[in-house]
Short mmCIF file of N, CA and C in Angstrom, two decimals:
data_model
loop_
_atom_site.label_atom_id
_atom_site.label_comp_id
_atom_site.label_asym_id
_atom_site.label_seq_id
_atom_site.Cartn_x
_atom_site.Cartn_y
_atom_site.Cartn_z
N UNK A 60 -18.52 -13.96 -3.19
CA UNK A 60 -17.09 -13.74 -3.23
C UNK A 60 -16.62 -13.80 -4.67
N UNK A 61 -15.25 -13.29 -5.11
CA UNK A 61 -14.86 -13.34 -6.24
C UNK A 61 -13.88 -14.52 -6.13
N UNK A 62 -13.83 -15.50 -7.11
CA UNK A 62 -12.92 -16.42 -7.77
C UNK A 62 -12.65 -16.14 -9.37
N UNK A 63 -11.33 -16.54 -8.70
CA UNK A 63 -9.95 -16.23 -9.44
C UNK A 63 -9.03 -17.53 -9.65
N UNK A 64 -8.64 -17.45 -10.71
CA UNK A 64 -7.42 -19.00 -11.05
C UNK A 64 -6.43 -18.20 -11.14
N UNK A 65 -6.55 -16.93 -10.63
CA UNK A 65 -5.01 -16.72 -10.62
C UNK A 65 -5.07 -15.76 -9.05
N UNK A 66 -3.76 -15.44 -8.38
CA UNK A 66 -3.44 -15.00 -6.93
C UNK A 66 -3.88 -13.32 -7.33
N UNK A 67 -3.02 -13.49 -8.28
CA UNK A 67 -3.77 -11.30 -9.14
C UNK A 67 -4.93 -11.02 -9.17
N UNK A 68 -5.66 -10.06 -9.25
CA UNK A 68 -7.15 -10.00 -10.03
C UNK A 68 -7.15 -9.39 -10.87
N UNK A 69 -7.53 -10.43 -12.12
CA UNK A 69 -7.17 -10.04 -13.22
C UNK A 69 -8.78 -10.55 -13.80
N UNK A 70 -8.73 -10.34 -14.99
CA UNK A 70 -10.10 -10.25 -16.01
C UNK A 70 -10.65 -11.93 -16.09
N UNK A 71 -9.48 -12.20 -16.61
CA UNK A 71 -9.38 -13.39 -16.84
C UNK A 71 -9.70 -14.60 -15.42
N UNK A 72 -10.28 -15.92 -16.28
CA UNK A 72 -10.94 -17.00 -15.26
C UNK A 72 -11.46 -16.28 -13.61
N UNK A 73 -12.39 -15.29 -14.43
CA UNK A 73 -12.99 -14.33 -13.27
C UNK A 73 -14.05 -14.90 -12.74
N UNK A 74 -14.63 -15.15 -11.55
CA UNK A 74 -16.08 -15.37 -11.57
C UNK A 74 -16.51 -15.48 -10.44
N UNK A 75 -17.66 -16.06 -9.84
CA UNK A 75 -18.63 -15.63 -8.09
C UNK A 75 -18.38 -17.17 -8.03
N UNK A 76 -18.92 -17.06 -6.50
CA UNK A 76 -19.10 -17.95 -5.70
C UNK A 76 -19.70 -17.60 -4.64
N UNK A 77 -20.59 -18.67 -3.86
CA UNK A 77 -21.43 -18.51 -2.39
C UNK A 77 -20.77 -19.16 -1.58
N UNK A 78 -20.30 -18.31 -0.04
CA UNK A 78 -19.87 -19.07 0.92
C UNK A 78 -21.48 -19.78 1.42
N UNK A 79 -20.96 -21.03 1.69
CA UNK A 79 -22.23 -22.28 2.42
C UNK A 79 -22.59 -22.77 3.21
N UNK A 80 -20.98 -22.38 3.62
CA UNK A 80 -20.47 -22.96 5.15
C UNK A 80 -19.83 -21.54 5.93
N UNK A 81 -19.44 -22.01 6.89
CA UNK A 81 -19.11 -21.07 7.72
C UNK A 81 -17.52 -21.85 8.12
N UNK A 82 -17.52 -22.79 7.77
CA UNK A 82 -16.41 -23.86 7.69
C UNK A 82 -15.10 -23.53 6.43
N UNK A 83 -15.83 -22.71 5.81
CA UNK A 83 -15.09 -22.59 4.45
C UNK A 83 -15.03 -23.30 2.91
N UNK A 84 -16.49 -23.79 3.04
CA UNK A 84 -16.88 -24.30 1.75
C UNK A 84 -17.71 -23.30 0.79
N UNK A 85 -17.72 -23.47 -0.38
CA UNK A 85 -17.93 -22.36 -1.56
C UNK A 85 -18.58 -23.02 -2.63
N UNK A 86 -19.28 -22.35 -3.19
CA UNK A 86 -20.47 -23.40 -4.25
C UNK A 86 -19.94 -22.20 -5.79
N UNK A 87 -19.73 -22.71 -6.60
CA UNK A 87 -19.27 -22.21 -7.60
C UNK A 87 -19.51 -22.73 -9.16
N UNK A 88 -19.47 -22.29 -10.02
CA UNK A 88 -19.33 -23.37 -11.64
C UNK A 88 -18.21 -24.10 -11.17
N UNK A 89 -18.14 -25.18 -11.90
CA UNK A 89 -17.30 -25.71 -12.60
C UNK A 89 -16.43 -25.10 -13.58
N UNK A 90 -17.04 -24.35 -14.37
CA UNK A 90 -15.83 -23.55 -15.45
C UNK A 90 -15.40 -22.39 -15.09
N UNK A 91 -15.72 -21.89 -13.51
CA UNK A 91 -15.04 -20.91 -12.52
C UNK A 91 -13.89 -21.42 -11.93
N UNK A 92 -14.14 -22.40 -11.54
CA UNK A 92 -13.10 -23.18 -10.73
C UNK A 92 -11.95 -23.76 -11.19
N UNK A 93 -12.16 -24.58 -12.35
CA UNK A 93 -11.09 -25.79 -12.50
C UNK A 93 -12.12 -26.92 -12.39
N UNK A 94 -10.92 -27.87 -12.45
CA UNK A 94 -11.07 -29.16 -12.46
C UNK A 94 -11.20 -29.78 -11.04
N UNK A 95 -11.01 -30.98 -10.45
CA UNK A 95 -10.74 -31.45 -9.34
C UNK A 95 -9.64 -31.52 -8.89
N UNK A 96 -9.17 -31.06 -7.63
CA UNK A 96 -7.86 -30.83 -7.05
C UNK A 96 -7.27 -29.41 -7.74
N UNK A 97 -8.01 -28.85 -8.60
CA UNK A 97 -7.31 -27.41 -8.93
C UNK A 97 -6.87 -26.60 -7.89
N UNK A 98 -6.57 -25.49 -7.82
CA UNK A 98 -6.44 -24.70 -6.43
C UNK A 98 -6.60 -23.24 -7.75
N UNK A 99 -7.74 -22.96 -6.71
CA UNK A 99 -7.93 -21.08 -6.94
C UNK A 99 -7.83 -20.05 -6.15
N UNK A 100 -8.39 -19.09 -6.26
CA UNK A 100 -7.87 -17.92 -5.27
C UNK A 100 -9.71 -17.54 -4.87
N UNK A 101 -10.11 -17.55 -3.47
CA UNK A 101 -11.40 -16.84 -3.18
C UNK A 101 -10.88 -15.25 -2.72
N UNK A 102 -11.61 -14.31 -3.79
CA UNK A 102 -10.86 -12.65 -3.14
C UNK A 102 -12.23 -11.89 -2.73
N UNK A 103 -11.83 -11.96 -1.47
CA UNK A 103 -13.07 -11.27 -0.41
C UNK A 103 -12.59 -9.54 -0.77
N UNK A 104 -11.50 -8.97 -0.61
CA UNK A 104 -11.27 -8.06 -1.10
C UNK A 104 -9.80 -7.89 -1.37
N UNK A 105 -8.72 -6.44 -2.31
CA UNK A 105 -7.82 -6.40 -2.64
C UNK A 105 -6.91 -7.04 -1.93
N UNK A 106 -7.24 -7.39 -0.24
CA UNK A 106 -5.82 -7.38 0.62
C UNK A 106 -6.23 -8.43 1.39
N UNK A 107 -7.88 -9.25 1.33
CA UNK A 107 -8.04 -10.43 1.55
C UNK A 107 -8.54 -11.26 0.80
N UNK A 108 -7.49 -11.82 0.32
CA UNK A 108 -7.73 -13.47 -0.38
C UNK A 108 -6.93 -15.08 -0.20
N UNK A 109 -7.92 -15.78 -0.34
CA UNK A 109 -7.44 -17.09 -0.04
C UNK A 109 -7.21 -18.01 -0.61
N UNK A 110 -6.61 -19.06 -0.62
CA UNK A 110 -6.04 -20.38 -1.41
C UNK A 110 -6.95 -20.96 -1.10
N UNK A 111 -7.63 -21.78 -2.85
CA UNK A 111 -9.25 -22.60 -2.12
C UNK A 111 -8.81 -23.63 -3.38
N UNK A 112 -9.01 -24.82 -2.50
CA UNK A 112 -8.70 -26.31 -3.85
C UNK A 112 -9.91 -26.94 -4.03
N UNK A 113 -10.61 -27.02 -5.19
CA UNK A 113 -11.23 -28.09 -5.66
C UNK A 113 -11.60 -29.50 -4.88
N UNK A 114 -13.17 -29.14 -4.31
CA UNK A 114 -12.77 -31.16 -3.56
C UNK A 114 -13.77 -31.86 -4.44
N UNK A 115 -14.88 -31.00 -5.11
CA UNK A 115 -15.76 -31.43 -5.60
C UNK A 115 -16.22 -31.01 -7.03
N UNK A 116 -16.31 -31.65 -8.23
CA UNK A 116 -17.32 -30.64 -9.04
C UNK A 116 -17.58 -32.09 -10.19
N UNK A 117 -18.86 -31.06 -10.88
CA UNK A 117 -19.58 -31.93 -12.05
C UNK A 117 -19.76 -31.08 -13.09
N UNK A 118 -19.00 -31.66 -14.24
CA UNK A 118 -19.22 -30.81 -15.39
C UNK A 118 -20.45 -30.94 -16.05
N UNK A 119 -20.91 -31.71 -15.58
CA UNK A 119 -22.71 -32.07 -16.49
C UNK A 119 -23.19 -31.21 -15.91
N UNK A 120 -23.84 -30.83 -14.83
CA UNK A 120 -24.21 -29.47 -14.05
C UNK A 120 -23.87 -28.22 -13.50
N UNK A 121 -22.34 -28.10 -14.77
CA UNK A 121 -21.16 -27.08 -14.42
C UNK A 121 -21.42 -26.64 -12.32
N UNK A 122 -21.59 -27.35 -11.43
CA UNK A 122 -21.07 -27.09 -10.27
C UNK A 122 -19.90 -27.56 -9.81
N UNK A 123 -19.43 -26.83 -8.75
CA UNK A 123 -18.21 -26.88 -7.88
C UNK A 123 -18.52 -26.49 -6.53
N UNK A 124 -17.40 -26.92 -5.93
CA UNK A 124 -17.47 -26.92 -4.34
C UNK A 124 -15.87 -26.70 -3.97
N UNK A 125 -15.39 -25.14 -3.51
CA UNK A 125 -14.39 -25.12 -3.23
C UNK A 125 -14.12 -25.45 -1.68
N UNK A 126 -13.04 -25.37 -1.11
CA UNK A 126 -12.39 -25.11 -0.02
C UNK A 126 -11.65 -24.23 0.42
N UNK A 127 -11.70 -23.41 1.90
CA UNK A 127 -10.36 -22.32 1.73
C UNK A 127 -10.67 -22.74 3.51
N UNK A 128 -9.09 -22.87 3.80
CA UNK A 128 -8.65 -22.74 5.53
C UNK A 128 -8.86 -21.70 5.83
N UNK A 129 -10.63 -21.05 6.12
CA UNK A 129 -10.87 -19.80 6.66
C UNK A 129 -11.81 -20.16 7.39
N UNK A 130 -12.53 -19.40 8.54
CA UNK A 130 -13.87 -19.31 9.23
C UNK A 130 -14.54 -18.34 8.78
N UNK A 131 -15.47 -18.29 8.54
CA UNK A 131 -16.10 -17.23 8.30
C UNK A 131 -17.30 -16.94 9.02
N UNK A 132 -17.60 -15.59 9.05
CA UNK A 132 -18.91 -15.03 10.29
C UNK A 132 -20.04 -15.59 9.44
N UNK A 133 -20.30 -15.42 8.54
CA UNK A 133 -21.40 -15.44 8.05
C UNK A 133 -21.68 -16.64 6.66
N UNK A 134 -22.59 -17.25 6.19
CA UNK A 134 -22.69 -18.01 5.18
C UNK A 134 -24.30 -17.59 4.75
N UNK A 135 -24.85 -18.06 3.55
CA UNK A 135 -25.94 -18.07 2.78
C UNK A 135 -27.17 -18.69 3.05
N UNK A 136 -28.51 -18.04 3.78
CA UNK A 136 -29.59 -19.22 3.89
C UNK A 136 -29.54 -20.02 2.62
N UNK A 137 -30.27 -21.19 2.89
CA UNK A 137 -30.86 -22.30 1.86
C UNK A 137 -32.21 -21.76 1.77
N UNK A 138 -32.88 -21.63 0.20
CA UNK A 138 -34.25 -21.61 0.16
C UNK A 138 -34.58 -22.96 -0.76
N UNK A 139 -35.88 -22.93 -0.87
CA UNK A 139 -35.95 -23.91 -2.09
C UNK A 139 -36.60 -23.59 -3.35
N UNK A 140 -35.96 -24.17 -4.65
CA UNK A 140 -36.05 -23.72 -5.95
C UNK A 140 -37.63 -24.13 -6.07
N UNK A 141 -37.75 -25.41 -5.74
CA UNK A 141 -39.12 -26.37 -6.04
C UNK A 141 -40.85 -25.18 -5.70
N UNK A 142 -39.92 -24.43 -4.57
CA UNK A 142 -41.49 -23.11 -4.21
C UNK A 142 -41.31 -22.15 -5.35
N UNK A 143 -40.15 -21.86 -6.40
CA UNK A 143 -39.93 -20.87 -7.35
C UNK A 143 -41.87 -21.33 -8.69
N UNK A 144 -42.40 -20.00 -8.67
CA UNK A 144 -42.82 -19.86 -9.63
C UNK A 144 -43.07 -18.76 -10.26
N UNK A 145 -43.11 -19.01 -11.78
CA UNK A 145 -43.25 -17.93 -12.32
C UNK A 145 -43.46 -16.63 -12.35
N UNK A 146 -42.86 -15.80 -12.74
CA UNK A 146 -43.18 -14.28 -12.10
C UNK A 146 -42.53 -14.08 -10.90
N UNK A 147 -42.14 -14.84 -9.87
CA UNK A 147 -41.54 -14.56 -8.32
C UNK A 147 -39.83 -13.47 -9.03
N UNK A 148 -40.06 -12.50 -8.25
CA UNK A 148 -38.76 -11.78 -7.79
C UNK A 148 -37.53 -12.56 -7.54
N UNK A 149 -36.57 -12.53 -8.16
CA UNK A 149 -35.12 -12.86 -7.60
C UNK A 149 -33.93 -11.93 -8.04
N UNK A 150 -33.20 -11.98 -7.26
CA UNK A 150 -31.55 -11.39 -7.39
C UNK A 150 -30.52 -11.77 -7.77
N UNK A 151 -29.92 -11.69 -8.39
CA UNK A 151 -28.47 -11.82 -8.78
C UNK A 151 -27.59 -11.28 -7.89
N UNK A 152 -26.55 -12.08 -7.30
CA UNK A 152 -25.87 -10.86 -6.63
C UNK A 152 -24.17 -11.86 -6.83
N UNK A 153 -23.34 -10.99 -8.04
CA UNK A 153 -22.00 -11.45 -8.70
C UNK A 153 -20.89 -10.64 -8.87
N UNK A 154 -19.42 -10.54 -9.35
CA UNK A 154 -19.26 -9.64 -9.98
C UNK A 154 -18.80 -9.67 -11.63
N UNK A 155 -19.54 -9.17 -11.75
CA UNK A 155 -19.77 -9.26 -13.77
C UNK A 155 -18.54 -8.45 -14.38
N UNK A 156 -17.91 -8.72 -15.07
CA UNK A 156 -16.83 -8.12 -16.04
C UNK A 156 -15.70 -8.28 -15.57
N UNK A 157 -15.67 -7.37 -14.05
CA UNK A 157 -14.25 -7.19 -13.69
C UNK A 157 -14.39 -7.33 -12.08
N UNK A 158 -12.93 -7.44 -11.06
CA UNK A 158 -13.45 -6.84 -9.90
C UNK A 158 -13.83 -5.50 -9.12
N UNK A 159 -13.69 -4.73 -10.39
CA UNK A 159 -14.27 -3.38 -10.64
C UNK A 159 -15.57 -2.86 -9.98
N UNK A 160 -16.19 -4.01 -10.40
CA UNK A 160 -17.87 -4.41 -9.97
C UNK A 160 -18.56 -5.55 -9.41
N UNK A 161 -17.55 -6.02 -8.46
CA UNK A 161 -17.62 -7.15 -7.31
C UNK A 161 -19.04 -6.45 -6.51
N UNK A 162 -19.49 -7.72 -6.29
CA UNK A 162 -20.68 -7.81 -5.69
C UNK A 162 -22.02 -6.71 -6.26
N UNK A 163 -22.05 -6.94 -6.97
CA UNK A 163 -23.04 -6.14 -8.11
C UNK A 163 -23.92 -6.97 -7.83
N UNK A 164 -25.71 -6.47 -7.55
CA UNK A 164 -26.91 -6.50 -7.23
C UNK A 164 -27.99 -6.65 -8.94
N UNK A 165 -28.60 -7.67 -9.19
CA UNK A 165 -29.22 -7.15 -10.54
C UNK A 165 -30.50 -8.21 -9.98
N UNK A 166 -32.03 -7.50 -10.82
CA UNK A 166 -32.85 -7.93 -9.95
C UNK A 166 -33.79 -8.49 -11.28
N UNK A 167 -34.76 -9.14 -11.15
CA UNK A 167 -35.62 -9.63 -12.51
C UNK A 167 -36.37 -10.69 -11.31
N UNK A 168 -37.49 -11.39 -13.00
CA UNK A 168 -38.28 -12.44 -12.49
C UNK A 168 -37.84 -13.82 -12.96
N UNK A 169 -38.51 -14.48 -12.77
CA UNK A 169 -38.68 -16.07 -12.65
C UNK A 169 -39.52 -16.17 -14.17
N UNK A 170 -38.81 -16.58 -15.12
CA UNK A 170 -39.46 -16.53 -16.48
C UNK A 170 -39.96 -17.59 -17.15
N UNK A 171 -39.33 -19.07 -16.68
CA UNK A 171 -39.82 -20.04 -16.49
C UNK A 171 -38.58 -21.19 -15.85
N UNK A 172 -39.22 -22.46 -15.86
CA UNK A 172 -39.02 -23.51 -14.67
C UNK A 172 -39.11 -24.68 -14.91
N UNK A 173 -37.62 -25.27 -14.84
CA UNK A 173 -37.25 -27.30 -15.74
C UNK A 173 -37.19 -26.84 -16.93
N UNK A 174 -36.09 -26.29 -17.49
CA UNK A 174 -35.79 -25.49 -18.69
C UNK A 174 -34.60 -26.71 -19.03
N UNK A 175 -34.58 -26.94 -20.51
CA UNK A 175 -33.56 -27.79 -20.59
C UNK A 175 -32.80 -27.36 -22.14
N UNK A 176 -31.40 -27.29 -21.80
CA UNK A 176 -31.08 -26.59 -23.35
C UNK A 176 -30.26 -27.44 -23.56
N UNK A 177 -29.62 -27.60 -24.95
CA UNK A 177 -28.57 -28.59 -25.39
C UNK A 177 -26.89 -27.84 -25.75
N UNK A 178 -26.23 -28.06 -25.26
CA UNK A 178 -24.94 -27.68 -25.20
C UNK A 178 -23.82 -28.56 -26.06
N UNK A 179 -23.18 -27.53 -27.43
CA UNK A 179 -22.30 -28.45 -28.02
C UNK A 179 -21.18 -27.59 -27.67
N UNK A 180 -20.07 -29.17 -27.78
CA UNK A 180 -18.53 -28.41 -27.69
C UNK A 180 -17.86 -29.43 -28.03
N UNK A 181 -16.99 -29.21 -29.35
CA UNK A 181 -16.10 -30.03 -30.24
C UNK A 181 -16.89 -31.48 -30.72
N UNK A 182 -18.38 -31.03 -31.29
CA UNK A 182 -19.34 -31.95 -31.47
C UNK A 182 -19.76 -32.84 -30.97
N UNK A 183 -19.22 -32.54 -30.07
CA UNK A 183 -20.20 -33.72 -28.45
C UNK A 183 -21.46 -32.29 -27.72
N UNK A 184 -22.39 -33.48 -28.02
CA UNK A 184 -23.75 -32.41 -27.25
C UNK A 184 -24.10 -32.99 -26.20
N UNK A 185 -24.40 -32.19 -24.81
CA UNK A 185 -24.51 -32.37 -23.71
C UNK A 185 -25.84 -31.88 -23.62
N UNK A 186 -26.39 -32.23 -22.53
CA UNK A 186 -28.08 -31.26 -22.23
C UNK A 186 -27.69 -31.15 -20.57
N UNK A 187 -28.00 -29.77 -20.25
CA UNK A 187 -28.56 -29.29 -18.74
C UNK A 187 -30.09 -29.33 -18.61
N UNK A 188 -30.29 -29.56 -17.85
CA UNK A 188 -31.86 -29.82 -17.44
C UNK A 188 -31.81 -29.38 -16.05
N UNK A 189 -33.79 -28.97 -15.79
CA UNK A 189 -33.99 -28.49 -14.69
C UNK A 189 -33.30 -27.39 -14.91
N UNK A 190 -33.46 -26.29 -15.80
CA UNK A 190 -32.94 -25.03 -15.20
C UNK A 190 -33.83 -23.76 -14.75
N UNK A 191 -33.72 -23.11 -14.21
CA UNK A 191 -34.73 -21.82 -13.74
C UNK A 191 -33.77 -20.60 -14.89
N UNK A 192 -35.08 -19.96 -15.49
CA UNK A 192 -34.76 -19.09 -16.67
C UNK A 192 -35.05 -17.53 -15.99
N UNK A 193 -34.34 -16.76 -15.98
CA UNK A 193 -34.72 -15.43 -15.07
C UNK A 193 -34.59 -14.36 -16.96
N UNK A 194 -35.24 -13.11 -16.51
CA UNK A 194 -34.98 -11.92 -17.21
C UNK A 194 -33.48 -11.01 -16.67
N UNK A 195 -32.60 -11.36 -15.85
CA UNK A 195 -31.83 -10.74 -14.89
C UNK A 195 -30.68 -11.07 -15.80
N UNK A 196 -30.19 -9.43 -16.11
CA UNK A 196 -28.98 -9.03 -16.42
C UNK A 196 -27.22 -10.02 -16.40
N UNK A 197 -27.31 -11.04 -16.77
CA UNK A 197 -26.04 -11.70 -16.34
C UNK A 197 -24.86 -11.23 -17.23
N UNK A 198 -23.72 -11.02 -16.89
CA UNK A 198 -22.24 -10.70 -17.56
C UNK A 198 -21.46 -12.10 -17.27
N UNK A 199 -20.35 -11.38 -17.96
CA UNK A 199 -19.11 -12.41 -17.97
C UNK A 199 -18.70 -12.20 -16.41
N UNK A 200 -18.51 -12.85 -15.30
CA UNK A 200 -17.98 -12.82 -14.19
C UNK A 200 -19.25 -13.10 -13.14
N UNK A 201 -20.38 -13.08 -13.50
CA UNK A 201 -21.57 -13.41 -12.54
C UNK A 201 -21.56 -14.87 -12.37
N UNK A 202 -21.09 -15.68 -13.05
CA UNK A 202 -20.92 -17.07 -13.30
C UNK A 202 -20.79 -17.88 -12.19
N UNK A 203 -21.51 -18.73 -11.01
CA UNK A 203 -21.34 -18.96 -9.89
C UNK A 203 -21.97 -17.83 -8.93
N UNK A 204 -21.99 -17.15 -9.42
CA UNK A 204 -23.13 -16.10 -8.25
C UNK A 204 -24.74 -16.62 -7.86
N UNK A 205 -25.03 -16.17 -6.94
CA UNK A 205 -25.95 -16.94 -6.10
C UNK A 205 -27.34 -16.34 -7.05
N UNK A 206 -28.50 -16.87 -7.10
CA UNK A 206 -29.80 -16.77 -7.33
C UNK A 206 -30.37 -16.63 -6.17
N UNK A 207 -31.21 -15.43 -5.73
CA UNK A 207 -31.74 -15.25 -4.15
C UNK A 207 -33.35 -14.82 -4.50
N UNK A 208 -33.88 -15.27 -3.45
CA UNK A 208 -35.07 -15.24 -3.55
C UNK A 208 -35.63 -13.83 -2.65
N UNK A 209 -36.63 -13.06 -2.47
CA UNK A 209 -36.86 -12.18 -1.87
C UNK A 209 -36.40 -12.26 -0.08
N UNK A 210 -36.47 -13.15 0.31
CA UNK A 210 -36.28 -13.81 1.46
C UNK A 210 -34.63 -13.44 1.61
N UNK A 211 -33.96 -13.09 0.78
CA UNK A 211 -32.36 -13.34 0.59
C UNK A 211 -31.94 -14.87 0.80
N UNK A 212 -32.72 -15.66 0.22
CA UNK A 212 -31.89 -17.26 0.45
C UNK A 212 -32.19 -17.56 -0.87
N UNK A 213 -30.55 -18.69 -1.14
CA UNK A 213 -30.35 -18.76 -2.27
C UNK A 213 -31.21 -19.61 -2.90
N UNK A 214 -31.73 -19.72 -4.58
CA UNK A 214 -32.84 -20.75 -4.79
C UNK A 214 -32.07 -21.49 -6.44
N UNK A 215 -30.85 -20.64 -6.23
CA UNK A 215 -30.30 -20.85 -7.43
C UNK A 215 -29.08 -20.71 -7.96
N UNK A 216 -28.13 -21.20 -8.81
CA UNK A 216 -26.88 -20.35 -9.14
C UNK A 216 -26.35 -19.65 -10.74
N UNK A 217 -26.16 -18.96 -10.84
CA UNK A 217 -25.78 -18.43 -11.99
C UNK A 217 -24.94 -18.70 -12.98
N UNK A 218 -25.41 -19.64 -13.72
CA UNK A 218 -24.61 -20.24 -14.82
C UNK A 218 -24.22 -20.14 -16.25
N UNK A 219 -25.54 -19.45 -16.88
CA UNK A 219 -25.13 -19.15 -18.32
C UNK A 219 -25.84 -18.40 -18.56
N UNK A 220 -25.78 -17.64 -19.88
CA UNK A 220 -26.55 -16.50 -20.62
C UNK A 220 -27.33 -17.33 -22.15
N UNK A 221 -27.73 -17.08 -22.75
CA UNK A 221 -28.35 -17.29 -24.12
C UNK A 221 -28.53 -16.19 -24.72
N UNK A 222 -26.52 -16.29 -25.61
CA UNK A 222 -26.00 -14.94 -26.16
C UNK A 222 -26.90 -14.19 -27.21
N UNK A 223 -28.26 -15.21 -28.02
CA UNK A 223 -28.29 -14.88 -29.13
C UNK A 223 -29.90 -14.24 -28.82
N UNK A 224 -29.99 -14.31 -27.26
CA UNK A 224 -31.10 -13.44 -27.19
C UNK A 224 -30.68 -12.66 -25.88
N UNK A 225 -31.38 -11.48 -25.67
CA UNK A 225 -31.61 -10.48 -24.83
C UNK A 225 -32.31 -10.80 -23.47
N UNK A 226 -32.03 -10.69 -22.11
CA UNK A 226 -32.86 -10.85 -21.22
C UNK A 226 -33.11 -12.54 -20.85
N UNK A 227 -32.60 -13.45 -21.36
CA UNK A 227 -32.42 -15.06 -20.80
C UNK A 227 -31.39 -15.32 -20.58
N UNK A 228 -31.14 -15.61 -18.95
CA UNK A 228 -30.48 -16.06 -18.51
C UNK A 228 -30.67 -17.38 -17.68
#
């Protein structure tokens, strides 16, 4: 699905999310979402979208967990990351740039596995750890989009790029 911090769809605080539940829970970044208790917009398409608030998130592992008063038919198998090795096939499936290109498909491998990079911001350095490193195409708006394994179940989520090289995501 596309998330939005704003009711418009606009460019801006653009980004994916996986329905999880069928209940109406949503797995997302953290820097997609907001904060805790934020309220965003989940836009299934132009003329359906929903009010979804913040119940959960961790900025050390940029995840989130939205909410929206919807049912939904369908939600995301669970796979597991821990069977991911090297070379294995996976998908991206986000929408990158704009909602122009909602639900955009991009495909690569498994490049390596417990990847840990160091993250500065206003000279405080943070480290993510445990990350799975793919060759797969990521944009601005894939951010919270699911990592799927050939199986179509998710093994992963889409969190950052490594601007200063080509092909690591």
């Amino acid at each position: 699905v596309g998330i939005s911090k704003t009711y418009e769809i606009s460019n801006e605080g653009w980004g994916s999310g996986i329905i999880v539940s069928k209940n109406g829970y949503i797995l997302t970044n953290a820097h997609v979402s907001g904060g805790i208790d934020n309220i965003c917009f989940v836009i299934i398409s132009k003329t359906e979208k929903y009010k979804a608030k913040v119940i959960w998130e961790n900025n050390e592992i940029d995840l989130a967990i939205i909410k929206v008063e919807h049912q939904f038919e369908n939600c995301i198998s669970l796979g597991n990351s821990s069977e991911l090795k090297i070379g294995d096939s996976v998908f991206s499936i986000g929408n990158p740039i704009s909602y122009d290109f909602k639900n955009s498909v991009s495909s690569g491998i498994i490049s390596g596995l417990n990847r840990k990079i160091e993250i500065e911001d206003q000279n405080v350095k943070t480290y993510m750890t445990n990350l799975i490193q793919t060759d797969i195409s990521i944009n601005s708006g894939n951010s919270g989009g699911a990592l799927i394994n050939e199986l179509g179940k998710i093994v992963g989520i889409t969190t950052l790029k490594i601007t200063s090289a080509e092909g690591m995501s």
